mmCIF file of C-alpha atoms in Angstrom:
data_model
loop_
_atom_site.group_PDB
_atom_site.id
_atom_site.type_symbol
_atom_site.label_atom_id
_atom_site.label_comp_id
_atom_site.label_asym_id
_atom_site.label_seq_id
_atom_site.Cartn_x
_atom_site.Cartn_y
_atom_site.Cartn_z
ATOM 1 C CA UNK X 7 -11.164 -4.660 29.669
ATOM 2 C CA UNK X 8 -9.098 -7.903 28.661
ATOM 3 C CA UNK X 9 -9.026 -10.580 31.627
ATOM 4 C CA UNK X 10 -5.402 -11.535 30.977
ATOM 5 C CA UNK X 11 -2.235 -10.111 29.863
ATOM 6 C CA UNK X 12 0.597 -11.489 28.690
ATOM 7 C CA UNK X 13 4.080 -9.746 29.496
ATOM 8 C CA UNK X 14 6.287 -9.633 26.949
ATOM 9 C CA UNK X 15 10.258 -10.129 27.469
ATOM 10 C CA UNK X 16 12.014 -8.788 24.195
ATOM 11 C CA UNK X 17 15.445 -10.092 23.487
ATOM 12 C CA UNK X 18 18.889 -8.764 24.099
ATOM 13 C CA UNK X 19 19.839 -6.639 27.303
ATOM 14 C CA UNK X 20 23.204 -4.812 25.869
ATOM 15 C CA UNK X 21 22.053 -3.421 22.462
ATOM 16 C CA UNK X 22 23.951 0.315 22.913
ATOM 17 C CA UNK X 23 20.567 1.420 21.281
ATOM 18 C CA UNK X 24 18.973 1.299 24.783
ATOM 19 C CA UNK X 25 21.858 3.576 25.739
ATOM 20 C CA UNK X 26 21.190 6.556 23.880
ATOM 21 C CA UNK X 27 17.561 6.524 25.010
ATOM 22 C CA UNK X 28 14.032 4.105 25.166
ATOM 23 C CA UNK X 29 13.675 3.704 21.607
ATOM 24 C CA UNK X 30 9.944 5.203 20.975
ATOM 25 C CA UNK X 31 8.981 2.694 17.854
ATOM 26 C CA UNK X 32 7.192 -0.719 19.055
ATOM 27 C CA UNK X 33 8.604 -2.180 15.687
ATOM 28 C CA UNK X 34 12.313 -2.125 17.439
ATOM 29 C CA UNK X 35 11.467 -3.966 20.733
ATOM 30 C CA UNK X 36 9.531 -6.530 18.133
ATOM 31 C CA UNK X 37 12.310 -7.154 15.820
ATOM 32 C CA UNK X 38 9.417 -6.057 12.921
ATOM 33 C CA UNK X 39 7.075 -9.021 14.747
ATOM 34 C CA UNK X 40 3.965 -6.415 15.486
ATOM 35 C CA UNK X 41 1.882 -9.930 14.696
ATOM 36 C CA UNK X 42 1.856 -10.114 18.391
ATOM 37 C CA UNK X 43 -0.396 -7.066 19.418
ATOM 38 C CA UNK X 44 -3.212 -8.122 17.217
ATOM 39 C CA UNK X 45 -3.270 -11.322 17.912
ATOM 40 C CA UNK X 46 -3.266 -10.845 21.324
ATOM 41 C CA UNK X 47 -5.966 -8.390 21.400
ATOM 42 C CA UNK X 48 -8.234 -10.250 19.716
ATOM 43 C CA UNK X 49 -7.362 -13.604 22.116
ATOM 44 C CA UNK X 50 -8.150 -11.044 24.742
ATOM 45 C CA UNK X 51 -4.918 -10.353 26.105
ATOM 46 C CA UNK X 52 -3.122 -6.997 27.139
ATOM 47 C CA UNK X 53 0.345 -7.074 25.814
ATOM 48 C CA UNK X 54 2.626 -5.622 28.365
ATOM 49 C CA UNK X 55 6.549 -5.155 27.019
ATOM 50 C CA UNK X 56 8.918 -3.922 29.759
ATOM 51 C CA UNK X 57 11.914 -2.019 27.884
ATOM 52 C CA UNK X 58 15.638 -3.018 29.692
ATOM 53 C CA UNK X 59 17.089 0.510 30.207
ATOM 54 C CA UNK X 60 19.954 -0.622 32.293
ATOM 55 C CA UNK X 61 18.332 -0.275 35.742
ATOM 56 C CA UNK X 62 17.425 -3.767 35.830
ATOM 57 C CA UNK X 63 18.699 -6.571 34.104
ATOM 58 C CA UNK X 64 15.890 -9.425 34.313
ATOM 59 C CA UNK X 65 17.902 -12.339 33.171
ATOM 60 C CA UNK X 66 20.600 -11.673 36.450
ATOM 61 C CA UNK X 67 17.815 -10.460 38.206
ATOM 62 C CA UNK X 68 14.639 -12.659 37.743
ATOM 63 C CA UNK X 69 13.312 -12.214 41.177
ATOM 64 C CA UNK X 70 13.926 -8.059 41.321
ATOM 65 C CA UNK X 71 11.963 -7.898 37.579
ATOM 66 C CA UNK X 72 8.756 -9.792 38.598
ATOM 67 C CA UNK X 73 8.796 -7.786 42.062
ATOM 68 C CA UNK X 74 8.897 -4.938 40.160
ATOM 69 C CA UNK X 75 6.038 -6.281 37.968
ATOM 70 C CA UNK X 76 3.436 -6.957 40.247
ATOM 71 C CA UNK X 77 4.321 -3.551 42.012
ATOM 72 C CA UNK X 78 3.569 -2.079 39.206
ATOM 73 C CA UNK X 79 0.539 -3.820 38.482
ATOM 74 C CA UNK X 80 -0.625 -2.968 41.811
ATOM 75 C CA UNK X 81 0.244 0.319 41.680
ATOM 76 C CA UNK X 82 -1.766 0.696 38.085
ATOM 77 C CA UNK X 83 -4.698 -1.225 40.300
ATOM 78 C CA UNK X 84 -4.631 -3.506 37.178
ATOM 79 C CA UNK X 85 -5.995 -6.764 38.420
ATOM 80 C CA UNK X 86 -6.067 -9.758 35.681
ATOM 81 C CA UNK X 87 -7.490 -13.399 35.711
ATOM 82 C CA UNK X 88 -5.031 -14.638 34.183
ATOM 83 C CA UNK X 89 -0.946 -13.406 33.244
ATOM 84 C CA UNK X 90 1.439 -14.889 31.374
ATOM 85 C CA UNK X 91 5.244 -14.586 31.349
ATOM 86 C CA UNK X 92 6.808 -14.602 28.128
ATOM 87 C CA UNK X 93 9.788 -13.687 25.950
ATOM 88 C CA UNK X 94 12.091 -14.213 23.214
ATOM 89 C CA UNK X 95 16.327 -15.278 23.444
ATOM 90 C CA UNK X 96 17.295 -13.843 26.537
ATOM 91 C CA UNK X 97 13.802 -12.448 27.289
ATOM 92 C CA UNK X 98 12.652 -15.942 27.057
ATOM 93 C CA UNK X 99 15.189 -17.363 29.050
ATOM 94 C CA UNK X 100 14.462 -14.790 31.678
ATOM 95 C CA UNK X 101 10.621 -15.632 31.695
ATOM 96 C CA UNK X 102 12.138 -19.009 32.155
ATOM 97 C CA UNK X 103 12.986 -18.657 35.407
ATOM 98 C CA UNK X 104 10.958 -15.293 36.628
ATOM 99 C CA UNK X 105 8.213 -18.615 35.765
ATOM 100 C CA UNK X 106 9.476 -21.368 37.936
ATOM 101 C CA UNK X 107 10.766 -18.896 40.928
ATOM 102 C CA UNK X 108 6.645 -17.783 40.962
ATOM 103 C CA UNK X 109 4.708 -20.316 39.499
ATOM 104 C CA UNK X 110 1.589 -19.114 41.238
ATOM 105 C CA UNK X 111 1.465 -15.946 39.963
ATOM 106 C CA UNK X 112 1.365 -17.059 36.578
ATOM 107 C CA UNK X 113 -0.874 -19.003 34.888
ATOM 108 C CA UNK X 114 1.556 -19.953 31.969
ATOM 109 C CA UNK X 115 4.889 -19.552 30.794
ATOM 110 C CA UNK X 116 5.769 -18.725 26.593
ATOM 111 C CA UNK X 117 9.662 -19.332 25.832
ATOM 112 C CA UNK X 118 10.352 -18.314 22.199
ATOM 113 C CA UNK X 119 14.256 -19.161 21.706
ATOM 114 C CA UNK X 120 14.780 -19.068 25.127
ATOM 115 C CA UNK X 121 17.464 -21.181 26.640
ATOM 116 C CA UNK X 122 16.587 -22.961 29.650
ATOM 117 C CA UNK X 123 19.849 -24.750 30.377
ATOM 118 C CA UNK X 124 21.348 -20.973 30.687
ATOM 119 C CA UNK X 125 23.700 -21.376 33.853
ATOM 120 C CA UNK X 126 21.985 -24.587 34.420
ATOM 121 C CA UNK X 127 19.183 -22.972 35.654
ATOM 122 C CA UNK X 128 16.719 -26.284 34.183
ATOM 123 C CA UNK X 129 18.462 -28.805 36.843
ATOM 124 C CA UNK X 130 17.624 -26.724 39.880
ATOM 125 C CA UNK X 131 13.613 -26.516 39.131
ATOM 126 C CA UNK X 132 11.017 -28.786 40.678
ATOM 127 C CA UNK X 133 8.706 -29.413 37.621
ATOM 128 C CA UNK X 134 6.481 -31.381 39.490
ATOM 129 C CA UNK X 135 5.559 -28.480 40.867
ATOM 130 C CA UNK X 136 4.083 -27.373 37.143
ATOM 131 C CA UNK X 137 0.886 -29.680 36.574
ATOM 132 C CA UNK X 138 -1.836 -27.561 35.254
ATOM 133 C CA UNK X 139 -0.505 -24.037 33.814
ATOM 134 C CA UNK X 140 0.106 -24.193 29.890
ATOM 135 C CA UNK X 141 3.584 -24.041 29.094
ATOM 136 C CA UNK X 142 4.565 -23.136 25.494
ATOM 137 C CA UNK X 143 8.101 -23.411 24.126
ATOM 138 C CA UNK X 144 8.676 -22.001 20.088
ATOM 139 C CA UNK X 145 12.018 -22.870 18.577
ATOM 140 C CA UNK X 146 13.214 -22.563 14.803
ATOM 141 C CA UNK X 147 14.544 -25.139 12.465
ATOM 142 C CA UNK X 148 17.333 -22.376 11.357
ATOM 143 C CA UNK X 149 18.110 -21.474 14.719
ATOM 144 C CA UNK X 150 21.936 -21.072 15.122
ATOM 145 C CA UNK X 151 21.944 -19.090 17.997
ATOM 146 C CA UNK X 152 19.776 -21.425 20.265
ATOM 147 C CA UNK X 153 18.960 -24.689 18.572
ATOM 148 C CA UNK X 154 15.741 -25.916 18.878
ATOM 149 C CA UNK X 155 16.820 -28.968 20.532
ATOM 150 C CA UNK X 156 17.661 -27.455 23.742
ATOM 151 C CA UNK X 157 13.880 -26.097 24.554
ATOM 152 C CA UNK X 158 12.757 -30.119 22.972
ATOM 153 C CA UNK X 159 14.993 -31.373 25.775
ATOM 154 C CA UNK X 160 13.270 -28.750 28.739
ATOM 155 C CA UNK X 161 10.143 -30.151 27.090
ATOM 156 C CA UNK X 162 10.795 -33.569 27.430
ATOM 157 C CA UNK X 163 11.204 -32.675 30.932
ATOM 158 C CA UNK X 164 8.555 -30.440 32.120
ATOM 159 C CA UNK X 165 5.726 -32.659 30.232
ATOM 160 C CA UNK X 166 6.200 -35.672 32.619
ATOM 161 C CA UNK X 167 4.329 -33.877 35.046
ATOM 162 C CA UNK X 168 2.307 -31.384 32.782
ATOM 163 C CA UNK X 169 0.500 -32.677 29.576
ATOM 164 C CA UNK X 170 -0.426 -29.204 28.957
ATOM 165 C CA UNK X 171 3.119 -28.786 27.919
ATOM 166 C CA UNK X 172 3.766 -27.711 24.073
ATOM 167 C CA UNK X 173 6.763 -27.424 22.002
ATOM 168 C CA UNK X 174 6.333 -25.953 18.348
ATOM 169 C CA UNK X 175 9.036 -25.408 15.780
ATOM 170 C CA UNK X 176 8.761 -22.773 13.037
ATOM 171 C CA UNK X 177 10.990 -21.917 10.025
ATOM 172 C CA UNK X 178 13.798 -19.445 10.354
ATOM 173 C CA UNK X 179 16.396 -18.439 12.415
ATOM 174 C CA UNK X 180 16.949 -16.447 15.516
ATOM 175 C CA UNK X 181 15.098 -13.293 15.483
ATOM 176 C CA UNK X 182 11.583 -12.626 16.314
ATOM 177 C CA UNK X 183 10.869 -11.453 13.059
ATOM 178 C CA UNK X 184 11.287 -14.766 11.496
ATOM 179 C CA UNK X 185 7.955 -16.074 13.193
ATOM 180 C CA UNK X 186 5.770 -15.848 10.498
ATOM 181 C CA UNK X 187 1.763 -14.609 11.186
ATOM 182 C CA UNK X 188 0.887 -18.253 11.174
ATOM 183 C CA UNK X 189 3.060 -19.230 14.098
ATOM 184 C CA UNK X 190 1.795 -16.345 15.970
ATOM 185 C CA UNK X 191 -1.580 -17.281 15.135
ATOM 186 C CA UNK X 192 -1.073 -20.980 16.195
ATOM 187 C CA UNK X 193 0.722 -19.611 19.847
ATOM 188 C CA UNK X 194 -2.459 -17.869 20.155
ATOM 189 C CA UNK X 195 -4.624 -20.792 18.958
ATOM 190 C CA UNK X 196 -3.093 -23.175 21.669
ATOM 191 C CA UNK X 197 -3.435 -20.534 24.659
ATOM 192 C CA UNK X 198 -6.969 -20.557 23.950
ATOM 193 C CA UNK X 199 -8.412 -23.403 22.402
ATOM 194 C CA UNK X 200 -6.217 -26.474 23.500
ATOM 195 C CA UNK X 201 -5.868 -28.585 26.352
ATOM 196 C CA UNK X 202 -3.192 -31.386 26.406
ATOM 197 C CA UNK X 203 -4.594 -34.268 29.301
ATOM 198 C CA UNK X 204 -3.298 -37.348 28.474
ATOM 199 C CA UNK X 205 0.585 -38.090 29.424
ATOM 200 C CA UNK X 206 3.251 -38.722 26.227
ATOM 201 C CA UNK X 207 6.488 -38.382 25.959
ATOM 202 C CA UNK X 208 7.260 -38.062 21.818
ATOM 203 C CA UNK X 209 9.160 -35.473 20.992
ATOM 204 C CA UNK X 210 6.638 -33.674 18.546
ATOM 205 C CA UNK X 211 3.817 -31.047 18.635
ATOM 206 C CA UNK X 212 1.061 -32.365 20.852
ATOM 207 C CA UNK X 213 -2.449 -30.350 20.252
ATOM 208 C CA UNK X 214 -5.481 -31.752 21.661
ATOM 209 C CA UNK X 215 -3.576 -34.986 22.298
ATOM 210 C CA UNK X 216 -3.434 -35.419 19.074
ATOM 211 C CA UNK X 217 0.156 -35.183 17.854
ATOM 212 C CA UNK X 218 0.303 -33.108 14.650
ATOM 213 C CA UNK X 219 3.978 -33.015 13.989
ATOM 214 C CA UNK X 220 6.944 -34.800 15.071
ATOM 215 C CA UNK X 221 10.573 -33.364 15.204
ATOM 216 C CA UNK X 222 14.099 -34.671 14.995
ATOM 217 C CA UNK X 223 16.696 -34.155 17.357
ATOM 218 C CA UNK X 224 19.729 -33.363 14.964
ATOM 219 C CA UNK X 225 22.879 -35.199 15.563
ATOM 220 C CA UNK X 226 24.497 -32.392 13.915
ATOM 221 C CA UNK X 227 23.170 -30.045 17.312
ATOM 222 C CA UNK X 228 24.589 -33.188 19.538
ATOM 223 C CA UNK X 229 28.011 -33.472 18.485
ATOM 224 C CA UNK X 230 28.274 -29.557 17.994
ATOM 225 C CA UNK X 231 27.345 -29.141 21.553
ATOM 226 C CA UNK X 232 27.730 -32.195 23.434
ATOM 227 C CA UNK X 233 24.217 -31.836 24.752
ATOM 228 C CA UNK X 234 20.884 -34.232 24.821
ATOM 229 C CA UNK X 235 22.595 -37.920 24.350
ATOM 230 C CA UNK X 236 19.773 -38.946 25.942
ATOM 231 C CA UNK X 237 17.287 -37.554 24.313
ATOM 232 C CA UNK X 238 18.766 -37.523 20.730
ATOM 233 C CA UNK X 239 18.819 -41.755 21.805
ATOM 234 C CA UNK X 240 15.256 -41.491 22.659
ATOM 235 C CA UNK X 241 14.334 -39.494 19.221
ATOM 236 C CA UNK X 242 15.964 -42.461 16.992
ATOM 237 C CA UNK X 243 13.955 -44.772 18.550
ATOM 238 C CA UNK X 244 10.778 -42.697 17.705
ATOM 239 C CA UNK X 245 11.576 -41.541 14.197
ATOM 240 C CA UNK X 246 11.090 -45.710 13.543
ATOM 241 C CA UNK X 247 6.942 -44.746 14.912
ATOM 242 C CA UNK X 248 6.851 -41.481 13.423
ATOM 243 C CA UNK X 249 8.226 -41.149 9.991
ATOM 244 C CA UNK X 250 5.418 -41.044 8.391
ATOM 245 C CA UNK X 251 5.199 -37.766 9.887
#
């Protein structure tokens, strides 16, 4: 009865505990995060989480996996106002580009430590392209897998076209059980209740065009990985506005 569902990428395609079988406990594809059914529920979302068994890989095969989706969907005669793509490490990085190879099947995209620049998938898409859906990307400060700075940077990007762009950064590192219920809450809060109109490009959270908090690119992340001179350039200049912050 919900008129949108959100599909759910979960992270990591070799664990060897997909070989021995689909694991039957929600809590394992979660990483202990079972915040998400709830609150997605309630928003009035179906949750939808595919499980990688090794017949398709959606992060080498974007295309084949949303295919396969809307087959399925069909098939099930499930018919939905609006579905999101979404997913966490690789699962976000897949819903990355499943995303911006079908933008208009989706009506948003949710990357939660995903890694855009995988391959350097991020140069080849046409954000322009991207004006209206609500694009969501959720990093952590204690990230040492994917550092936030990489989805701040695809942000940067994508919100020159689309003020209805948001990046949020939580505590913790990378597993989905670090996001704590209030960052799930606030993911839910901005899929329904805010709309981004007016064009900025500070590197911060942006609700409501209002910015609520602003966030440093690291020069420790830039010399570690040689990536974002641009924008880490573009974030000192800021930090002079926004310290107060």
């Amino acid at each position: 009865n919900n008129r949108g569902v959100i599909v759910f990428l979960h992270g990591g395609l070799e664990n060897p505990a997909f070989a021995e079988g689909i694991p039957n406990e929600l809590d394992f594809v979660l990483e202990k995060n079972q915040a998400l059914v709830p609150f997605s529920l309630e928003a009035g979302f179906d949750l939808l989480i595919p499980i990688y068994s090794g017949k398709i890989n959606w992060l080498d095969e974007p295309q084949a996996f949303h295919d396969l989706l809307f087959d399925l969907l069909m098939t099930k005669g499930l018919q939905y106002e609006e579905i999101y793509i979404a997913g966490f490490s690789d699962g976000g990085t897949a819903s990355f580009q499943i995303f911006h190879q079908n933008s208009e099947s989706y009506e948003g995209l949710i990357v939660i430590s995903g890694y855009p620049q995988l391959r350097n998938y991020a140069e080849t898409v046409d954000r322009s392209l991207i004006q209206e859906q609500k694009i969501l990307f959720f990093g952590a400060k204690n990230d040492k897998t994917i550092p936030y700075e990489f989805l701040l940077a695809e942000y940067c990007e994508q919100r020159k076209s689309n003020p209805n762009t948001y990046l949020y950064v939580a505590d913790g590192g990378h597993s989905l059980g670090d996001y704590e219920e209030k960052d799930i809450k606030e993911l839910f809060d901005i899929l329904t209740r805010s709309s981004n109109s007016q064009p900025s490009d500070t590197h911060g959270y942006i609700k409501n065009d209002r910015l609520i908090r602003f966030y440093e690119f690291r020069k420790s992340t830039l010399k570690k990985y040689g990536f974002g001179e641009e924008y880490f350039l573009e974030n000192q200049e800021q930090q002079k506005a926004y310290k107060w912050l």
